[in-house]
Short mmCIF file of C-alpha atoms in Angstrom, two decimals:
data_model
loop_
_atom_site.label_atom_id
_atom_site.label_comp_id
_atom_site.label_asym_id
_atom_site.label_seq_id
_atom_site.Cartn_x
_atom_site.Cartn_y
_atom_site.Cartn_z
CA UNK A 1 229.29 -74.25 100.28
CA UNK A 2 232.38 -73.72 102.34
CA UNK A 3 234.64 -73.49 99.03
CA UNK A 4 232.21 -71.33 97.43
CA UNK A 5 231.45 -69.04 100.99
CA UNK A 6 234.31 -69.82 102.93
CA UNK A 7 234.12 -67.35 106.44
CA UNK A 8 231.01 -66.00 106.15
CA UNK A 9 227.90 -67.33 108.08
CA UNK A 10 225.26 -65.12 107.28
CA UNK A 11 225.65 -66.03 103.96
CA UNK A 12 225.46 -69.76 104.70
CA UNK A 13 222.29 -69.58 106.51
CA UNK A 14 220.59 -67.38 104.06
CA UNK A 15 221.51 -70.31 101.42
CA UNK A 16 219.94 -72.51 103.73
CA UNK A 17 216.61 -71.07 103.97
CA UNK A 18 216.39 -70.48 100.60
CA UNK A 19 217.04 -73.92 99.49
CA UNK A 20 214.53 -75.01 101.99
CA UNK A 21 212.06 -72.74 100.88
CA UNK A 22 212.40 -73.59 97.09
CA UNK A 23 211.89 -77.56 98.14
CA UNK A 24 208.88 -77.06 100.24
CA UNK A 25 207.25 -74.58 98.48
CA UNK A 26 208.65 -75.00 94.84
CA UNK A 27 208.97 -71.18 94.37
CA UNK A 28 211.42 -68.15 95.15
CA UNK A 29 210.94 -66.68 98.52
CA UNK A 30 211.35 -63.03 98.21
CA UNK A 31 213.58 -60.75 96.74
CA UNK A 32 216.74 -59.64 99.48
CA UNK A 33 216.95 -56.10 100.39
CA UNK A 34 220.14 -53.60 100.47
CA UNK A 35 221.05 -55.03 103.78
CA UNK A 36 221.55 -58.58 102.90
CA UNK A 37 224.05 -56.94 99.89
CA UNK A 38 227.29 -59.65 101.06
CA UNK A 39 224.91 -62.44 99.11
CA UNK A 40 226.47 -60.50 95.96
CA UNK A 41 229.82 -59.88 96.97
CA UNK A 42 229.90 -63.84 97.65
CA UNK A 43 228.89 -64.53 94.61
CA UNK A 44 225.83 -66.45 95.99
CA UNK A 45 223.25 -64.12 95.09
CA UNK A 46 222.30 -61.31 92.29
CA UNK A 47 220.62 -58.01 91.79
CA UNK A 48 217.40 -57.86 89.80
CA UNK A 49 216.70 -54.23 89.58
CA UNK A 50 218.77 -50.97 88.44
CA UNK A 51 218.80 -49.46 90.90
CA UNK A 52 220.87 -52.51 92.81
CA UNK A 53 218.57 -52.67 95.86
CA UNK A 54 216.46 -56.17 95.60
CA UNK A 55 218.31 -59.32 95.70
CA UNK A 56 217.64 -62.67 94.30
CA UNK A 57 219.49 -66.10 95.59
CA UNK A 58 217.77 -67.85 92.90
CA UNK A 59 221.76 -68.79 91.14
CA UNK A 60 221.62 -72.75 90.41
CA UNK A 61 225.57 -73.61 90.83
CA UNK A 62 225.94 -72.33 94.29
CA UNK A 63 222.40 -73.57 95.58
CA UNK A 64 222.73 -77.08 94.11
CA UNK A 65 226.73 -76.97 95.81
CA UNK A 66 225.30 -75.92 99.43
CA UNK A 67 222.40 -78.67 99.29
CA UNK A 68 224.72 -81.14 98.32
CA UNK A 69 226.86 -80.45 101.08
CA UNK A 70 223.54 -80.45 103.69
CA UNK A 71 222.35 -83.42 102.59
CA UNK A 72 225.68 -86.11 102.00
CA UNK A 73 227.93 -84.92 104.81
CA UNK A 74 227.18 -85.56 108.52
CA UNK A 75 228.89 -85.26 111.66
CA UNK A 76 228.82 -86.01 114.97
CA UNK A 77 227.52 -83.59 117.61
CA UNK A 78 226.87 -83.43 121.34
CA UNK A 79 223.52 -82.67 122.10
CA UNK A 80 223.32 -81.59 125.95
CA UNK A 81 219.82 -81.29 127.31
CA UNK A 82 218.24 -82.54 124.56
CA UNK A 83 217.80 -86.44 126.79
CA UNK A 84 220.19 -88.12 124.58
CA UNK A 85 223.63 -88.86 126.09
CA UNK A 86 227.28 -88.64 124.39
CA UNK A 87 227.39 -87.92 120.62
CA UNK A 88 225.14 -87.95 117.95
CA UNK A 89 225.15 -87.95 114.00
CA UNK A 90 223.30 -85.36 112.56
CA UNK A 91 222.71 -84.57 108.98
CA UNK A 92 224.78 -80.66 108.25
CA UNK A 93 221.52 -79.25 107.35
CA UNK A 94 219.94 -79.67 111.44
CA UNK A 95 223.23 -78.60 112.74
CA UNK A 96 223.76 -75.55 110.39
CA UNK A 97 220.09 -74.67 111.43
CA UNK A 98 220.38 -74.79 114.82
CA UNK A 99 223.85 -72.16 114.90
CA UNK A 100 221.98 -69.91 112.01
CA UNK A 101 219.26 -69.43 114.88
CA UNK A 102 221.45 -67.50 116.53
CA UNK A 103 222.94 -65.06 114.03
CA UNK A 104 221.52 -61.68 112.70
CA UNK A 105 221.79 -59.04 110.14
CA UNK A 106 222.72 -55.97 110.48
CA UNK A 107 219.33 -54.50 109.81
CA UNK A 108 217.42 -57.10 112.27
CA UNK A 109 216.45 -59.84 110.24
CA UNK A 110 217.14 -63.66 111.29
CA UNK A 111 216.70 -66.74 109.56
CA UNK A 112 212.78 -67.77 108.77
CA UNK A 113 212.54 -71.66 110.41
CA UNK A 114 209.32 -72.27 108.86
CA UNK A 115 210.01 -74.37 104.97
CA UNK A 116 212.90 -76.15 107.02
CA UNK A 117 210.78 -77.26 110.05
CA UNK A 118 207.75 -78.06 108.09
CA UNK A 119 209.63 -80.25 105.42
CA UNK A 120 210.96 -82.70 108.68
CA UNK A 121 207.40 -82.31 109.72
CA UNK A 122 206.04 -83.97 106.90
CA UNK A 123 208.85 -86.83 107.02
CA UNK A 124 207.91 -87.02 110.56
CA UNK A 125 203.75 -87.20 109.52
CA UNK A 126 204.69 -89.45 106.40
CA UNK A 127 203.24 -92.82 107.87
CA UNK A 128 201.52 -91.54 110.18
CA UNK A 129 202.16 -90.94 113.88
CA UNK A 130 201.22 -90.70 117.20
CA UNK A 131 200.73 -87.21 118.72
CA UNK A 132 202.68 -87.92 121.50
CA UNK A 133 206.06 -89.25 119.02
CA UNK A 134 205.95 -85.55 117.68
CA UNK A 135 204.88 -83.07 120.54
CA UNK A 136 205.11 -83.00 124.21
CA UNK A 137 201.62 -82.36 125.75
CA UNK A 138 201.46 -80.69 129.22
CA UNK A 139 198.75 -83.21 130.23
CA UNK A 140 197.51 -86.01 128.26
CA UNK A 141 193.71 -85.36 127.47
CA UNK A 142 191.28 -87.79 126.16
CA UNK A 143 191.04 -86.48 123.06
CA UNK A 144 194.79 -86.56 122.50
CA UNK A 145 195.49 -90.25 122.75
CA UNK A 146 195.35 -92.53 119.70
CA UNK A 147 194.06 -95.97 119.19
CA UNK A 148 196.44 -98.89 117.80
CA UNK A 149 194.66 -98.82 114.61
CA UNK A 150 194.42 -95.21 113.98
CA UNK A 151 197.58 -92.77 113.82
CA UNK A 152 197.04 -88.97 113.45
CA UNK A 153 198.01 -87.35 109.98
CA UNK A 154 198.61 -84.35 108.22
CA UNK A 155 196.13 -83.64 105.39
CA UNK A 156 195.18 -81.03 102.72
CA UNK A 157 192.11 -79.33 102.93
CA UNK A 158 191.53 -77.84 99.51
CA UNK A 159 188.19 -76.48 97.85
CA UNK A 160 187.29 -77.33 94.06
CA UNK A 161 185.86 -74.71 91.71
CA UNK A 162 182.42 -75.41 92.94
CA UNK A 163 183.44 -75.24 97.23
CA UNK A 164 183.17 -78.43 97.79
CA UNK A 165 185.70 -79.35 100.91
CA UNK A 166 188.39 -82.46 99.64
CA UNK A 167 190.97 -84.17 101.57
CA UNK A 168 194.60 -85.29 100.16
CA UNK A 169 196.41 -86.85 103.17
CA UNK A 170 200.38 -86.77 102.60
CA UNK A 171 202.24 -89.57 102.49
CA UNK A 172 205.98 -90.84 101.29
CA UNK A 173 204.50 -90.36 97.84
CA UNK A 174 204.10 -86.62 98.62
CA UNK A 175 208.04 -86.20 99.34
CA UNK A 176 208.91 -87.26 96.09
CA UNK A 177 211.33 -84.78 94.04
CA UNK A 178 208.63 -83.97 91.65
CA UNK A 179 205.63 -84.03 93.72
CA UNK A 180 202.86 -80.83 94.35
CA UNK A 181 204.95 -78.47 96.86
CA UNK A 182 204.24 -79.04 100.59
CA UNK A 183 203.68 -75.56 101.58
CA UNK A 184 202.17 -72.11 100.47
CA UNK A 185 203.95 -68.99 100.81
CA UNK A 186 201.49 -66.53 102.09
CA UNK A 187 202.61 -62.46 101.92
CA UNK A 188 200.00 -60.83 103.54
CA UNK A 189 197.77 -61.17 106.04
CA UNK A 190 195.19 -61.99 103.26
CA UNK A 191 196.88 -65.12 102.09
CA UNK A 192 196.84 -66.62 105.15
CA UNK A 193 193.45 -66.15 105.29
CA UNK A 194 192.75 -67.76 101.93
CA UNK A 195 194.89 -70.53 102.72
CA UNK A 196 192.68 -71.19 106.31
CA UNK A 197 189.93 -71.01 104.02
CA UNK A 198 190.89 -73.73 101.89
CA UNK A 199 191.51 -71.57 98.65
CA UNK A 200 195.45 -72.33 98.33
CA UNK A 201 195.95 -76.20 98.14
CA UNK A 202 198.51 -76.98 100.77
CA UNK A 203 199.61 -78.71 103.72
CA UNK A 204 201.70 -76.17 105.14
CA UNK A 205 200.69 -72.27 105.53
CA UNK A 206 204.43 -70.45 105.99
CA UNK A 207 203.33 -67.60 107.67
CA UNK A 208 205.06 -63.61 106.47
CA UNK A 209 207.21 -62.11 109.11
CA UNK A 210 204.62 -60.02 110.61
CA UNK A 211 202.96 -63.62 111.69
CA UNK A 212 203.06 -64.46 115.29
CA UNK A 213 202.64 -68.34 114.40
CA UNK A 214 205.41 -69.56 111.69
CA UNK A 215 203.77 -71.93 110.25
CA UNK A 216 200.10 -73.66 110.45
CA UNK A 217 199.06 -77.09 109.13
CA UNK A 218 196.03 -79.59 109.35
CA UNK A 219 195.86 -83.14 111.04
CA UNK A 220 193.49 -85.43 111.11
CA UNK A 221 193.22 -87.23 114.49
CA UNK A 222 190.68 -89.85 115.20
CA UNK A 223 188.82 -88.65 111.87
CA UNK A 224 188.83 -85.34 112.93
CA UNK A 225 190.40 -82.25 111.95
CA UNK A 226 192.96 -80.09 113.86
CA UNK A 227 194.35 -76.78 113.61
CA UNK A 228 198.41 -76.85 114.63
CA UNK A 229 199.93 -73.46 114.70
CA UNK A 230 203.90 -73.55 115.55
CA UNK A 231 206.42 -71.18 116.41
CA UNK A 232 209.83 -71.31 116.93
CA UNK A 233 211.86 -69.49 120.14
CA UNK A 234 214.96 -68.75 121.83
CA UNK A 235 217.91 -68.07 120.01
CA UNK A 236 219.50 -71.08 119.08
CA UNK A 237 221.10 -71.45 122.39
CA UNK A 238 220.78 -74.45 125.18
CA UNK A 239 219.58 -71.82 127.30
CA UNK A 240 216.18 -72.41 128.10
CA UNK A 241 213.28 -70.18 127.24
CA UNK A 242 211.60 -69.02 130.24
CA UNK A 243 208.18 -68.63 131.36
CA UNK A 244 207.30 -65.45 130.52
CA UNK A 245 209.05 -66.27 127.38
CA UNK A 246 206.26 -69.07 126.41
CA UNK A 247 203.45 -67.68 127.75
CA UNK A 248 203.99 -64.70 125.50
CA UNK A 249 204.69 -66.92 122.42
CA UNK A 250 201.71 -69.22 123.09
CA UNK A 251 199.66 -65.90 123.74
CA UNK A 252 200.57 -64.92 120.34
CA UNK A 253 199.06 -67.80 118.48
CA UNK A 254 195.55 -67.45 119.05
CA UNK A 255 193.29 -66.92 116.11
CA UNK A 256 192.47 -63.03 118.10
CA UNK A 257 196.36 -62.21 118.48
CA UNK A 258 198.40 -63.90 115.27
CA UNK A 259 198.53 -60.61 113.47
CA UNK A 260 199.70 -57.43 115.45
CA UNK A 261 197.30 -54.54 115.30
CA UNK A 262 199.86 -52.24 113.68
CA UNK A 263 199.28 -55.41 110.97
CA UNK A 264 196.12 -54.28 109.72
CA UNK A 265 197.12 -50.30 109.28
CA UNK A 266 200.02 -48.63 107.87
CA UNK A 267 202.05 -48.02 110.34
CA UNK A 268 204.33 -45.48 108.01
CA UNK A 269 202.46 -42.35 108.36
CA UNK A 270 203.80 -40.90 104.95
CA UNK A 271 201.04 -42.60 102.37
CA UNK A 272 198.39 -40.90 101.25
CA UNK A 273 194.95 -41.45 102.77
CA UNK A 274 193.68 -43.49 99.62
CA UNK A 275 196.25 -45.58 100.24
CA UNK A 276 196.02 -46.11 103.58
CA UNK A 277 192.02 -46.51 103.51
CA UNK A 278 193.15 -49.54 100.43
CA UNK A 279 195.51 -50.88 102.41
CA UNK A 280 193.32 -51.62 105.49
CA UNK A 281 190.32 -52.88 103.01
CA UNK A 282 192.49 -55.35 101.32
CA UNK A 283 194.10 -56.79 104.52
CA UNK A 284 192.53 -59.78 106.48
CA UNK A 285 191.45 -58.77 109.94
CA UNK A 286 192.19 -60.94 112.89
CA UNK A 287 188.47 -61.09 113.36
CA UNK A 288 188.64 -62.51 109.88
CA UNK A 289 191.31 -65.12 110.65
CA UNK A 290 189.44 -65.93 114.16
CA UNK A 291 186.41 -66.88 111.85
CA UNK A 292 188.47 -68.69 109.70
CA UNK A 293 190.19 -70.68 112.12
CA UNK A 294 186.46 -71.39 113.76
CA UNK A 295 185.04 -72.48 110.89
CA UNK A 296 186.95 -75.79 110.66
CA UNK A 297 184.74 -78.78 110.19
CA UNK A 298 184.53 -81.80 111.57
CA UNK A 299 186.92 -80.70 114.03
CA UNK A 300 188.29 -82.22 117.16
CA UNK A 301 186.60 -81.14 120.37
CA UNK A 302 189.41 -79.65 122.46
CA UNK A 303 187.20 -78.15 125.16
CA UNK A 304 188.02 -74.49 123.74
CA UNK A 305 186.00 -72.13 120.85
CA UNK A 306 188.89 -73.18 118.45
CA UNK A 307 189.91 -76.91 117.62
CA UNK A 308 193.63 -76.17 117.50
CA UNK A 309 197.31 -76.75 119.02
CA UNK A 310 199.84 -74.46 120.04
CA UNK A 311 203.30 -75.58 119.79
CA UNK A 312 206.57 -74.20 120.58
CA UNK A 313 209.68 -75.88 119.01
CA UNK A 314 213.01 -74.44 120.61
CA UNK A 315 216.51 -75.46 119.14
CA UNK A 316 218.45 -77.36 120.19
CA UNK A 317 217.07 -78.43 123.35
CA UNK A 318 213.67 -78.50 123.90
CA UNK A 319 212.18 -76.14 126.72
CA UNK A 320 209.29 -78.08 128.32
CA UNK A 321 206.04 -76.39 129.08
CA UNK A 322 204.99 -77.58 132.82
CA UNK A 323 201.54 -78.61 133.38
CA UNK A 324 201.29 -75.79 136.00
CA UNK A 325 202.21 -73.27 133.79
CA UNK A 326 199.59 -74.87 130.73
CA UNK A 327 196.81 -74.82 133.43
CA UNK A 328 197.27 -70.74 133.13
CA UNK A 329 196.98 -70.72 129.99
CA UNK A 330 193.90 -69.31 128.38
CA UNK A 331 192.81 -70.79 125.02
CA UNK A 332 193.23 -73.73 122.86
CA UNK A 333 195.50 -76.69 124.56
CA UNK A 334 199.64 -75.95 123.83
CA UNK A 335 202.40 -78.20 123.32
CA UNK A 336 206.05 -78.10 122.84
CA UNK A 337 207.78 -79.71 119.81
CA UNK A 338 210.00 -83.07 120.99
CA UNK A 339 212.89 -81.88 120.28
CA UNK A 340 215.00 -85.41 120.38
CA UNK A 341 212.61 -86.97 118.21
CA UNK A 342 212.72 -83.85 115.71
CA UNK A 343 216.17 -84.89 115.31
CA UNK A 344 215.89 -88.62 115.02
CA UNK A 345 213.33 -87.68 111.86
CA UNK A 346 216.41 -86.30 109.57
CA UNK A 347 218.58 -89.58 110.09
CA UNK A 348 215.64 -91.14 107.62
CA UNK A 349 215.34 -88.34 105.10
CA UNK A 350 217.22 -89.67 101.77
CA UNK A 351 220.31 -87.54 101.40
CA UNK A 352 220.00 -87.29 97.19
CA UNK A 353 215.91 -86.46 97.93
CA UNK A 354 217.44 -83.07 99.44
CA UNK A 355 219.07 -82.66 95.77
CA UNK A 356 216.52 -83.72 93.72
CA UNK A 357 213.61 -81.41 94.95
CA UNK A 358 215.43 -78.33 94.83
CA UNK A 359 216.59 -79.15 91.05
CA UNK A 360 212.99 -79.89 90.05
CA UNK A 361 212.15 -76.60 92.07
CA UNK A 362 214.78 -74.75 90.14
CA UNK A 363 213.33 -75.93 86.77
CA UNK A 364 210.06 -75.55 87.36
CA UNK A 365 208.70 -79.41 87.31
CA UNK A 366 206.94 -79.89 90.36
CA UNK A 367 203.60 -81.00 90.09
CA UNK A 368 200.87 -77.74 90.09
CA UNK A 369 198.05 -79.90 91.32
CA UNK A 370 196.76 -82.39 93.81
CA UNK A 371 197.17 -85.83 93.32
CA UNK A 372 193.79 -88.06 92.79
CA UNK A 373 194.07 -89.63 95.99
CA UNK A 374 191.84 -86.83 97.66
CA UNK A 375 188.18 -87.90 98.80
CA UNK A 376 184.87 -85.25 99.36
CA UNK A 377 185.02 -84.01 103.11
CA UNK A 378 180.96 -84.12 104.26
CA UNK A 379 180.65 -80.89 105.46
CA UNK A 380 177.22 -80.48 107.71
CA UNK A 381 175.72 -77.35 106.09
CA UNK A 382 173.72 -74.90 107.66
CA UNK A 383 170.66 -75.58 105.25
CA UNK A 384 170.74 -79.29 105.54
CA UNK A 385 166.94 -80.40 106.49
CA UNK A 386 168.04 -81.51 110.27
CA UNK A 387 169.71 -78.12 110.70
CA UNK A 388 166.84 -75.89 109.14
CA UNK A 389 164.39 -78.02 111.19
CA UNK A 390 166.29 -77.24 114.66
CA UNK A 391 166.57 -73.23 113.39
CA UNK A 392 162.72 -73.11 113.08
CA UNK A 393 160.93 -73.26 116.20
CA UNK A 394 161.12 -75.49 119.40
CA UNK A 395 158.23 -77.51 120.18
CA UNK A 396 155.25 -75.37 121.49
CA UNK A 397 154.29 -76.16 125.22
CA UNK A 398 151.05 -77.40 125.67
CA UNK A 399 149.50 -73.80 126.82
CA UNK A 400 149.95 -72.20 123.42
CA UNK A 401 149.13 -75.41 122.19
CA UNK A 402 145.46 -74.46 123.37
CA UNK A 403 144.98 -71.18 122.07
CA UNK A 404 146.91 -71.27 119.04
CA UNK A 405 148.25 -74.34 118.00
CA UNK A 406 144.94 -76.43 117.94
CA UNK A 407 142.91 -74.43 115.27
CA UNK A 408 145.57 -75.60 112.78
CA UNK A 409 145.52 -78.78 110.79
CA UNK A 410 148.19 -81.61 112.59
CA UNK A 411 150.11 -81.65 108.97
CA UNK A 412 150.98 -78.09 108.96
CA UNK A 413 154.25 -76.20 110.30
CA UNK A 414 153.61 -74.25 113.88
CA UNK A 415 154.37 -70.56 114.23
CA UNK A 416 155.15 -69.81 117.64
CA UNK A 417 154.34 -66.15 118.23
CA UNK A 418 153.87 -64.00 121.17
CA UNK A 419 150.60 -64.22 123.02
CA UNK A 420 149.74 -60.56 122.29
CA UNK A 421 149.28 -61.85 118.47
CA UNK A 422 148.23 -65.84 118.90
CA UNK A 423 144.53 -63.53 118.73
CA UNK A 424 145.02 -62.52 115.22
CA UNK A 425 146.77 -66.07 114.40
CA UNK A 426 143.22 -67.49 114.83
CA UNK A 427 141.25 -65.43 112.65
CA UNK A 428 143.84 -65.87 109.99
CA UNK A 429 142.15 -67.98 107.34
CA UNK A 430 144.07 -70.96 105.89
CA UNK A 431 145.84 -70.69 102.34
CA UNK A 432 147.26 -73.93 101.18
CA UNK A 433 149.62 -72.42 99.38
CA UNK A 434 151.15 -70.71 101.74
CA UNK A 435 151.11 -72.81 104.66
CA UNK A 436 152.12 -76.36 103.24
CA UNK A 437 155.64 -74.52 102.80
CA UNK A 438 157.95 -74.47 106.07
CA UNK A 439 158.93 -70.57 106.68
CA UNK A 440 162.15 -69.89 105.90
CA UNK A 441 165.60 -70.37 107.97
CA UNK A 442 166.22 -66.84 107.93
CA UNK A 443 162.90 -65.45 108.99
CA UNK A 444 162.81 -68.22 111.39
CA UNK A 445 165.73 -67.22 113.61
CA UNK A 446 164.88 -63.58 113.67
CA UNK A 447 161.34 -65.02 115.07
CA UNK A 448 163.64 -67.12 117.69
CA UNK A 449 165.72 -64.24 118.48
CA UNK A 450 163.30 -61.28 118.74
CA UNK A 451 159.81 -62.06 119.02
CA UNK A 452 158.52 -58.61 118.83
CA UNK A 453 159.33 -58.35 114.89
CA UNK A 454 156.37 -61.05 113.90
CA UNK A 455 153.21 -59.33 115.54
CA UNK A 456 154.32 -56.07 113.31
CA UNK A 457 154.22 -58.46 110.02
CA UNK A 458 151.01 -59.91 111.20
CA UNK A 459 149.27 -56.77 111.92
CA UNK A 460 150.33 -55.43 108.08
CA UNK A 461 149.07 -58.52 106.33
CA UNK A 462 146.09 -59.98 106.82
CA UNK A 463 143.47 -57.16 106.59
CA UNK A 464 144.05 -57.81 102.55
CA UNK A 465 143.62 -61.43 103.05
CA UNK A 466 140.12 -61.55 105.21
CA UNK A 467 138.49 -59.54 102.57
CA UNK A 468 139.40 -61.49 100.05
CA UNK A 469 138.42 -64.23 101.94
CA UNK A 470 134.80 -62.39 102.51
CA UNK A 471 134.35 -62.10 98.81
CA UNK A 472 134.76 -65.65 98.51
CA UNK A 473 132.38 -67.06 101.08
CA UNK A 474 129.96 -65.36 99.59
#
């Protein structure tokens, strides 16, 4: 890229995401606006409307050019504060990331990490790993540790046409040029949430710019599934990030906070109201994305509401997160990215693989579905027999026992009801049809949370029934 761009940097690192972006997701990011108008000038990128004000970097001669300069050449850099001493080699592509963290556009916008950190995320995750070999943990829970036999992994939680839950855990196969793209490319607010609900077959989530977290993935640890939710600070710089600096990005990637408020709403005041009511229903709510991020199953029990991580990666040195300053924070346990070891992960990545994805991403022959290695995920459901028997009813006590519970037969379900009515219980007369069925689940927790609804049904009903019961006995 530096015969085809010579001088200019901005244009560099926009190539760079962009190729990163096509191989992890297998699609065009989107379009370029005025601002970024030196990607034509260069030569690098194009215009796709008439009124020249959307560009497209979607050109095959310059992209294949700058990844095959990323991914042959390395060089040796000094890494200060990063725990390795002297020099270093380091493919182009880490060391042109790191510098393109620090540059911005005139109009405000910086490079997105997220496709280029999640592909050496997956390399890292491709045999499996410790937690520990990829993120730097505060403390060392319990739950955190792994066993010899057992290494944590990313998987893909994906839901077939019917909802049933499958896993496809990635592995080298899943880095192969032609294989199903790693990540999803969520817009809006309502991607993300279909992705968390397992409607966009993917292991990586890369998150719009309005996105406190940039991206979110899945790993199983122990057989159980976590939530990770990453994002990047700093500046590029080996100045450290400081305090207030973390707690605010770790703050940011709960479930309650990922999305601004000014997300949800128009913030442009100009649109009609019809829009504006449109845009608000169409949007996912961060009450919608909390319950989507709770809803996990099978997940691991981190001692908080949500089974998740928060991780901050900062380039090029990491900033460590000190177990005083973790004990602060609320919410799910956090975790900083291991820098060194980040690093050590692109010395194994194959330097033609680089090349070969984005081709097959430029012509369109990456693999649309999941492979066949995915098995069912046994979800507990709400209506499962143990769960609808522990919605019903506790066990009576022994004192309604007496009045109520005796006069019916030891086969049939109890009704626990408030004394006030156990006196029209009684003189209920028994209908086989009715009571050899368990009451529903539904009816059953309303009983459970507000006993004062059932005498009202009871007092409606059975006048009807002990004349028709009269009739009959005689």
């Amino acid at each position: 890229l530096t015969n085809i761009v010579p001088d200019d940097l901005l244009v560099r690192s926009t190539a760079h995401e962009v190729i990163f972006h096509y191989i992890v997701t297998g699609c065009h990011p989107q379009h370029f606006g005025i601002g970024r108008v030196n990607l034509v000038s260069s030569g690098v990128g194009r215009f796709v409307d008439s009124d020249m004000e959307s560009i497209a970097v979607d050109e095959p001669a310059p992209l294949v050019a700058a990844a095959m300069r990323l991914a042959s050449k390395r060089e040796l850099t000094t890494t200060e504060g990063s725990g390795t001493s002297g020099s270093v080699e380091l493919l182009i592509s880490l060391k042109e990331f790191i510098s393109y963290k620090q540059l911005r556009w005139d109009n405000g916008e910086t490079y997105r990490p997220a496709s280029y950190i999640a592909f050496n995320l997956a390399h890292a995750f491709r045999n499996g790993a410790a937690l520990s070999d990829v993120f730097t943990l505060p403390s060392e829970p319990d739950w955190a540790n792994n066993t010899p036999d057992q290494l944590t992994q990313i998987v893909i939680l994906h839901k077939d046409r019917v909802g049933n839950l499958h896993e496809t855990t990635l592995d080298p196969s899943s880095l192969l040029p032609d294989s199903v793209p790693l990540g999803y490319a969520a817009q809006t607010p309502k991607d993300v949430h279909a992705w968390l609900s397992h409607e966009r077959p993917a292991a990586f989530c890369i998150c719009p710019p309005e996105c406190n977290a940039d991206l979110i993935f899945v790993l199983k640890h122990e057989d159980k599934y976590l939530w990770v939710a990453l994002s990047t600070a700093g500046r590029g710089t080996d100045v450290p990030v400081d305090v207030n600096g973390l707690k605010s990005k770790l703050n940011g990637l709960l479930p309650v906070n990922i999305f601004a408020e000014d997300v949800c709403v128009l913030v442009v005041r100009l649109f009609m109201a019809a829009q504006l009511s449109l845009q608000m229903s169409d949007d996912a709510t961060n009450s919608h994305i909390a319950d989507a991020f709770a809803a996990l199953p099978n997940s691991v029990r981190t001692g908080d509401k949500f089974s998740m991580l928060r991780v901050v990666a900062t380039f090029p040195s990491q900033s460590p997160i000190r177990r005083s300053v973790a004990q602060r924070i609320k919410g799910p346990p956090v975790a900083a990215l291991d820098t060194t070891k980040f690093e050590a992960v692109t010395e194994d990545i194959q330097s033609l693989n680089i090349v070969e994805t984005l081709i097959s991403s430029l012509q369109g022959r990456r693999q649309t579905h999941t492979n066949e290695k995915s098995i069912l995920v046994e979800v507990p459901l709400p209506s499962s027999p143990k769960q609808r028997d522990a919605d019903v009813a506790p066990p009576p006590s022994s004192k309604r026992t007496k009045t109520s519970g005796s006069r019916l037969p030891a086969t049939q379900p109890t009704r626990i009801l408030p004394k006030r009515s156990s006196r029209k219980l009684t003189q209920q007369p028994s209908d086989p049809k009715k009571e050899s069925l368990p009451p529903p689940a539904e009816s059953s927790r309303k009983t459970q949370k507000n006993p004062s609804e059932k005498p009202l049904a009871t007092t409606s009903t059975p006048q009807p029934e002990l004349r028709r019961s009269t009739r009959r006995s005689k």
